Short mmCIF file of C-alpha atoms in Angstrom, two decimals:
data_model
loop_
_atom_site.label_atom_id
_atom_site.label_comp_id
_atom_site.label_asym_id
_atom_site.label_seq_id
_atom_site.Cartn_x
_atom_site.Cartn_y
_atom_site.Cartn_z
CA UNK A 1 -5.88 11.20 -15.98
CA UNK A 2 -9.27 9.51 -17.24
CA UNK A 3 -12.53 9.98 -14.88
CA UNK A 4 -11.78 6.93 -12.64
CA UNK A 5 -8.51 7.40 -12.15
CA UNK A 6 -9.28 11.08 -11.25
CA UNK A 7 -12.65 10.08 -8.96
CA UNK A 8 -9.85 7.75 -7.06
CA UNK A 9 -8.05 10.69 -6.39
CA UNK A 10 -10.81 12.96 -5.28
CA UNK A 11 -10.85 10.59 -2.30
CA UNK A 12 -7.96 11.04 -1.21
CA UNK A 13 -8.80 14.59 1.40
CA UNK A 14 -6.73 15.98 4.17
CA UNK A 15 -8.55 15.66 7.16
CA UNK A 16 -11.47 13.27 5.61
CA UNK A 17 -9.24 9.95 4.21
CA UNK A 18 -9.77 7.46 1.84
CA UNK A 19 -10.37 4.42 3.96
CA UNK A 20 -8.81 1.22 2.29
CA UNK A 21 -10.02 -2.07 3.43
CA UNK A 22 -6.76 -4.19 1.75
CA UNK A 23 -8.15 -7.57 -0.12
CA UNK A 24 -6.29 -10.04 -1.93
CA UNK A 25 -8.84 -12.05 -3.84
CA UNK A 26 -12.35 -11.60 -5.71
CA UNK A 27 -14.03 -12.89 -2.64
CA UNK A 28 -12.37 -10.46 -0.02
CA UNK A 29 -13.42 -7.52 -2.81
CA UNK A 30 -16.47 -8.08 -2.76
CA UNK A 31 -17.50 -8.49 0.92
CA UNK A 32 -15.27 -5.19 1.01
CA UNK A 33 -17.19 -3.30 -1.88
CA UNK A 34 -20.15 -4.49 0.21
CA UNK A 35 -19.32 -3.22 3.67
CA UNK A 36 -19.60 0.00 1.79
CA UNK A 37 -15.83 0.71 0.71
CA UNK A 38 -15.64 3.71 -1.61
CA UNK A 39 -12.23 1.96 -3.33
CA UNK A 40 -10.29 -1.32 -3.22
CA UNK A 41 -6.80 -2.14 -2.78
CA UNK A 42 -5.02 -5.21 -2.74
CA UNK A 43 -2.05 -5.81 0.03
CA UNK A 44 1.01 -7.47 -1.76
CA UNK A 45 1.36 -9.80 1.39
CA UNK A 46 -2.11 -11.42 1.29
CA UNK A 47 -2.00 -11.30 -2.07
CA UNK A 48 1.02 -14.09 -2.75
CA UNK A 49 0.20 -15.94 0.55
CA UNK A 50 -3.38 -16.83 -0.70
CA UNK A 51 -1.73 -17.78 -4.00
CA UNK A 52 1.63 -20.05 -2.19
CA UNK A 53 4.22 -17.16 -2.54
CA UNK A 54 6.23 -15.14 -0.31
CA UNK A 55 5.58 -11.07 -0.05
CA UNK A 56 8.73 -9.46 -2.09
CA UNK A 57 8.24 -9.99 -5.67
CA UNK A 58 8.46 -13.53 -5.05
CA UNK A 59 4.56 -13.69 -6.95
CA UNK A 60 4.61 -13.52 -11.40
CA UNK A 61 3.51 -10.56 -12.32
CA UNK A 62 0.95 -12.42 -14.65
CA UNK A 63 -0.84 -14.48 -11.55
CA UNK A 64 -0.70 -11.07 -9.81
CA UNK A 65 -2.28 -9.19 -13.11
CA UNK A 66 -4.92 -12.18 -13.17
CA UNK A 67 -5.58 -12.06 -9.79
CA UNK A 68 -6.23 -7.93 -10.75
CA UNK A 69 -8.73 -9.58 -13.35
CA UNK A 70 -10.89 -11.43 -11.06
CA UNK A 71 -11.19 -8.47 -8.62
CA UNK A 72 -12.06 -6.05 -11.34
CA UNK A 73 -14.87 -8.73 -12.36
CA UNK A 74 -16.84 -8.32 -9.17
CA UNK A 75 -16.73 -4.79 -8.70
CA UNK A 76 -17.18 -1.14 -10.34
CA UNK A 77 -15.07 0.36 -7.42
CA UNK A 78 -11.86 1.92 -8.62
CA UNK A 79 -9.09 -0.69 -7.50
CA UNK A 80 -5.60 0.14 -7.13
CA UNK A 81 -2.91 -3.13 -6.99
CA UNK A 82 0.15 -2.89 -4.40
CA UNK A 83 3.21 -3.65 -6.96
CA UNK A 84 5.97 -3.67 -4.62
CA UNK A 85 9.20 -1.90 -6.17
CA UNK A 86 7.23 -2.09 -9.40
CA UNK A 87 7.72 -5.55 -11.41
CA UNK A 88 11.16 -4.47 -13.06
CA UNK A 89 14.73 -3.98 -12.72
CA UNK A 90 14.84 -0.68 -14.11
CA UNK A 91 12.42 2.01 -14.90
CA UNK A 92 11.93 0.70 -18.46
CA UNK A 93 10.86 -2.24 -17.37
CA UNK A 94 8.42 -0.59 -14.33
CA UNK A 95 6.75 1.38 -16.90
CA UNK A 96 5.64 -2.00 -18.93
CA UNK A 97 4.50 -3.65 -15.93
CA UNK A 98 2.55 -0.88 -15.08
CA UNK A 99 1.63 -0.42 -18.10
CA UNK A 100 0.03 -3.79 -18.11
CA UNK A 101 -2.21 -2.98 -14.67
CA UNK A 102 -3.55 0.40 -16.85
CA UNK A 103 -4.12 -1.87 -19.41
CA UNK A 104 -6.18 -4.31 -17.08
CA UNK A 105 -8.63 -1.82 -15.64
CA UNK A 106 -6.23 -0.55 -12.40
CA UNK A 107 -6.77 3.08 -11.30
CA UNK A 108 -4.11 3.13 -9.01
CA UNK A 109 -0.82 1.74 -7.86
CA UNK A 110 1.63 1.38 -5.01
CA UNK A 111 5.26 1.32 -5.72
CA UNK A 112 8.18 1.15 -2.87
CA UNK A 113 11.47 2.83 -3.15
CA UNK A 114 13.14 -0.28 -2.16
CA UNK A 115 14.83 -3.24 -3.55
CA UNK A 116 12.95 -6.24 -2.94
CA UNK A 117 16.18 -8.59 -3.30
CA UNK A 118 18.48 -6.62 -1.60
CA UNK A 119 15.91 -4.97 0.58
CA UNK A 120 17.89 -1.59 1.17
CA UNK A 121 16.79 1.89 -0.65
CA UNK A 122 17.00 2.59 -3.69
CA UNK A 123 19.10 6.06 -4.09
CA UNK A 124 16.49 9.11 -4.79
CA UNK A 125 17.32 9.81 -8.35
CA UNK A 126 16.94 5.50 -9.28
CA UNK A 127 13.36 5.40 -7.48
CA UNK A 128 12.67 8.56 -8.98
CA UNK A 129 13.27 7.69 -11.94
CA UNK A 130 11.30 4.35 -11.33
CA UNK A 131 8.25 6.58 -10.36
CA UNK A 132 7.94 8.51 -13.46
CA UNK A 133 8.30 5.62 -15.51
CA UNK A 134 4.81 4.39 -13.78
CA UNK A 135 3.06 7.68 -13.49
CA UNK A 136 3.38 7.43 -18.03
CA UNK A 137 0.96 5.30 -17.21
CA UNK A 138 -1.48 8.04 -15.90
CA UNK A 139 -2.27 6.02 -12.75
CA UNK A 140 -2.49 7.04 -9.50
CA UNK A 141 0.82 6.64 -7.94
CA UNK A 142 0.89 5.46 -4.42
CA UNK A 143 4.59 6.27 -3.53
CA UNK A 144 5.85 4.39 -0.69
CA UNK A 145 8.94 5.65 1.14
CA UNK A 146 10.29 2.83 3.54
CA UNK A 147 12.80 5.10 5.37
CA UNK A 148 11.02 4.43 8.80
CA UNK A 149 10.88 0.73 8.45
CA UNK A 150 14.30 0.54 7.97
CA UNK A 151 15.41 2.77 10.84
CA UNK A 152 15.40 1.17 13.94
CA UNK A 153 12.00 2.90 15.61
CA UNK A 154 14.27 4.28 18.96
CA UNK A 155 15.30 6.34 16.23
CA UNK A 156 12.67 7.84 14.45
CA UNK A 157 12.76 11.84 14.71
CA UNK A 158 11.84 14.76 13.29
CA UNK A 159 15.28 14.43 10.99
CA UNK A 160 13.78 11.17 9.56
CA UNK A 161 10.79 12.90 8.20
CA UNK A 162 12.58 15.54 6.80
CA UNK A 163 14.76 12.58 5.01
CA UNK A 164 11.32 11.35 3.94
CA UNK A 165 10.30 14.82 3.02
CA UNK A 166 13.01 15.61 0.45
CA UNK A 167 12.11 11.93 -0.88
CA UNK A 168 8.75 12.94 -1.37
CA UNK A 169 9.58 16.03 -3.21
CA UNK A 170 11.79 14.49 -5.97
CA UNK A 171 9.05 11.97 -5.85
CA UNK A 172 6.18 14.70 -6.78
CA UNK A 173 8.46 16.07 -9.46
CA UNK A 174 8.79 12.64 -10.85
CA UNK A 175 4.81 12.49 -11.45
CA UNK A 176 3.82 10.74 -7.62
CA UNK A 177 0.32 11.51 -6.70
CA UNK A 178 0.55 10.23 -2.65
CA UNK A 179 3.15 9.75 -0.63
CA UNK A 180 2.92 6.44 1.78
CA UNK A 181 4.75 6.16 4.77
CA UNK A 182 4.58 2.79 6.37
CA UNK A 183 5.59 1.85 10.44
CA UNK A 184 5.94 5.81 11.68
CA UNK A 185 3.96 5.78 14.71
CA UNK A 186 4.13 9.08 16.68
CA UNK A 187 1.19 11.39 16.26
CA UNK A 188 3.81 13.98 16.12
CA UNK A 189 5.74 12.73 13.37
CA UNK A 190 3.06 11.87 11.44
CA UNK A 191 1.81 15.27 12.02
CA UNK A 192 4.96 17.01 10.86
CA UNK A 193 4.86 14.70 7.65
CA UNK A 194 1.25 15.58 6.78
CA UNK A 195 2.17 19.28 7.16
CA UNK A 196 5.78 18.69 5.29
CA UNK A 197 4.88 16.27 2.33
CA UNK A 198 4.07 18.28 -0.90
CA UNK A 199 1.68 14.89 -1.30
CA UNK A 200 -1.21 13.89 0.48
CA UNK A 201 -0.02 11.31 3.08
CA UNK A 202 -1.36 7.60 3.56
CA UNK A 203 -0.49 5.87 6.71
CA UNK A 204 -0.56 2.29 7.46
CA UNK A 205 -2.76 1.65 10.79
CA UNK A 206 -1.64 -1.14 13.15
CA UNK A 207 -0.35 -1.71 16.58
CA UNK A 208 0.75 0.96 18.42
CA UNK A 209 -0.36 3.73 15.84
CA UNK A 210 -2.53 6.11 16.57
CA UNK A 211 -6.58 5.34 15.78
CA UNK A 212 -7.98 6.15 12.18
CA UNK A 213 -9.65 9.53 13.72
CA UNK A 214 -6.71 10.86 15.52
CA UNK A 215 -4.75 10.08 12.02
CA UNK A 216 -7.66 11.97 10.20
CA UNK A 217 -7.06 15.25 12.71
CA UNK A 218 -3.54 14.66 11.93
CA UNK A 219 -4.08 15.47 8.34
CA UNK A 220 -3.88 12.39 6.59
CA UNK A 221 -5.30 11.49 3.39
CA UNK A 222 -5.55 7.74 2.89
CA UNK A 223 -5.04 5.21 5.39
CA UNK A 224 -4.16 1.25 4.43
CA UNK A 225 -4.42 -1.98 6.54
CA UNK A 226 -2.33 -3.62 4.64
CA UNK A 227 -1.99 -7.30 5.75
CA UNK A 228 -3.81 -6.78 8.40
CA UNK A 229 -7.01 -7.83 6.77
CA UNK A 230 -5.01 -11.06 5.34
CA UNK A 231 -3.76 -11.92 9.03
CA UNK A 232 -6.94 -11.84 10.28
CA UNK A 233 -8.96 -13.43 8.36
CA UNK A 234 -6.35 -16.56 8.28
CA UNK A 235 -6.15 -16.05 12.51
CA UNK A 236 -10.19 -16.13 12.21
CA UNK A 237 -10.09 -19.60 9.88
CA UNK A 238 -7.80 -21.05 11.86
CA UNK A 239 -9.80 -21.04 15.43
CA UNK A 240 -12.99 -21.81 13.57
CA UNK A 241 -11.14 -24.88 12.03
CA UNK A 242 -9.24 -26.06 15.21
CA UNK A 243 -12.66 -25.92 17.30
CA UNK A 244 -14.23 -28.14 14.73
CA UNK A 245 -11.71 -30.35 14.76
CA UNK A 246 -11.87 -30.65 19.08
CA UNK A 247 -15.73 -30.67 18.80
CA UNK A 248 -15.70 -34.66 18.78
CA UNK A 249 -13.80 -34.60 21.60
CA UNK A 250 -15.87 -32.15 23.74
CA UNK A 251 -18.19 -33.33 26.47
#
């Protein structure tokens, strides 16, 4: 693990979490890096839509590794690139792509353990195996089990965490450095993962979750806004553009 990669990590504190910001272009890196971010990440979603794709893989790898350029260029932060299931169709192929991010200046990635075609799970020992083809890259691996957003949320329980749990520990073994757990949104669930995982925990914010400080007292580690950022920022352009466009007519 080389000094960045290992300062990235540092961050990442039970109690006191890494804070990320999600961006998806130079631009939205740097007015992050200046609002006094301590890392960046990109979000896969804003990512293709401000390039004309479709979240799910739908994005080359090489406009989303140039992209990775451009954002490196503006800032000395450590950046870490969402990957989705990992650019490959087996593990072989994962490790290259991820390869190619080290390679690029990346400290960190995210990669889901599901199937961006099919969108169901992959089975513990494939995204295992998927994961420890991208930790050989000795970057910060951002594990992302989507258990919770594919169980319908009247059934989240205490027996889906554990499900997550035992994900999370064949994902440790197979090199993961975090463990992130998107759309669980009881403070007691998240609780009992943060005291479960063997890996610090990130946890996407959003509606209906609790706030970033109740998360931090929780235990988590690193906490993600995902497209949030994206959303807003297009909901924000959009107003300012449709009142310009009814100024003429005001008055």
């Amino acid at each position: 693990m080389n000094d960045k990669v290992k300062l990235f990590g540092d961050l990442h504190v039970p109690g006191d979490p890494l804070i990320l910001y999600n961006i998806w272009d130079a631009g939205s890196a740097k007015a992050v890096s200046e609002a006094g971010a301590k890392a960046i990440a990109t979000g896969s979603w804003g990512v293709a839509c401000s390039l004309g794709f479709k979240d799910g893989e739908t994005l080359p790898i090489d406009a989303a590794l140039a992209n990775l350029e451009r954002i490196l260029s503006v800032t000395d932060l450590p950046v870490t690139i969402d990957m989705e299931a990992g650019y490959g169709a087996d593990p072989a192929a994962v490790g290259a792509s991820v390869a190619r991010a080290a390679a690029a200046g990346a400290v960190g990635i995210n990669i889901e353990d599901k199937d961006p075609v099919t969108r169901k799970l992959f089975e513990t020992p494939d995204a295992a195996a998927r994961i420890k083809a991208a930790a050989a890259s000795g970057l910060w691996v951002n594990a992302r089990a989507d258990l919770f957003i594919l169980t319908p949320k009247a059934q989240h329980d205490a027996a889906v965490v554990d499900a997550v749990v035992e994900r999370a520990k064949a994902y440790a073994d197979a090199g993961a450095n975090s463990l992130f757990v998107p759309f669980i949104y009881e403070a007691t669930l998240i609780g009992r993962l943060c005291e479960k995982s063997p890996l610090p925990v990130n946890i996407l914010v959003g509606e209906a979750i609790p706030d970033i400080k109740t998360l931090a007292g929780l235990g988590v580690a690193r906490i993600s806004h995902g497209h949030g950022p994206w959303a807003k920022a297009m909901q924000d352009l959009g107003e300012a553009a449709r009142a310009a466009m009814a100024s003429l007519n005001q008055g």
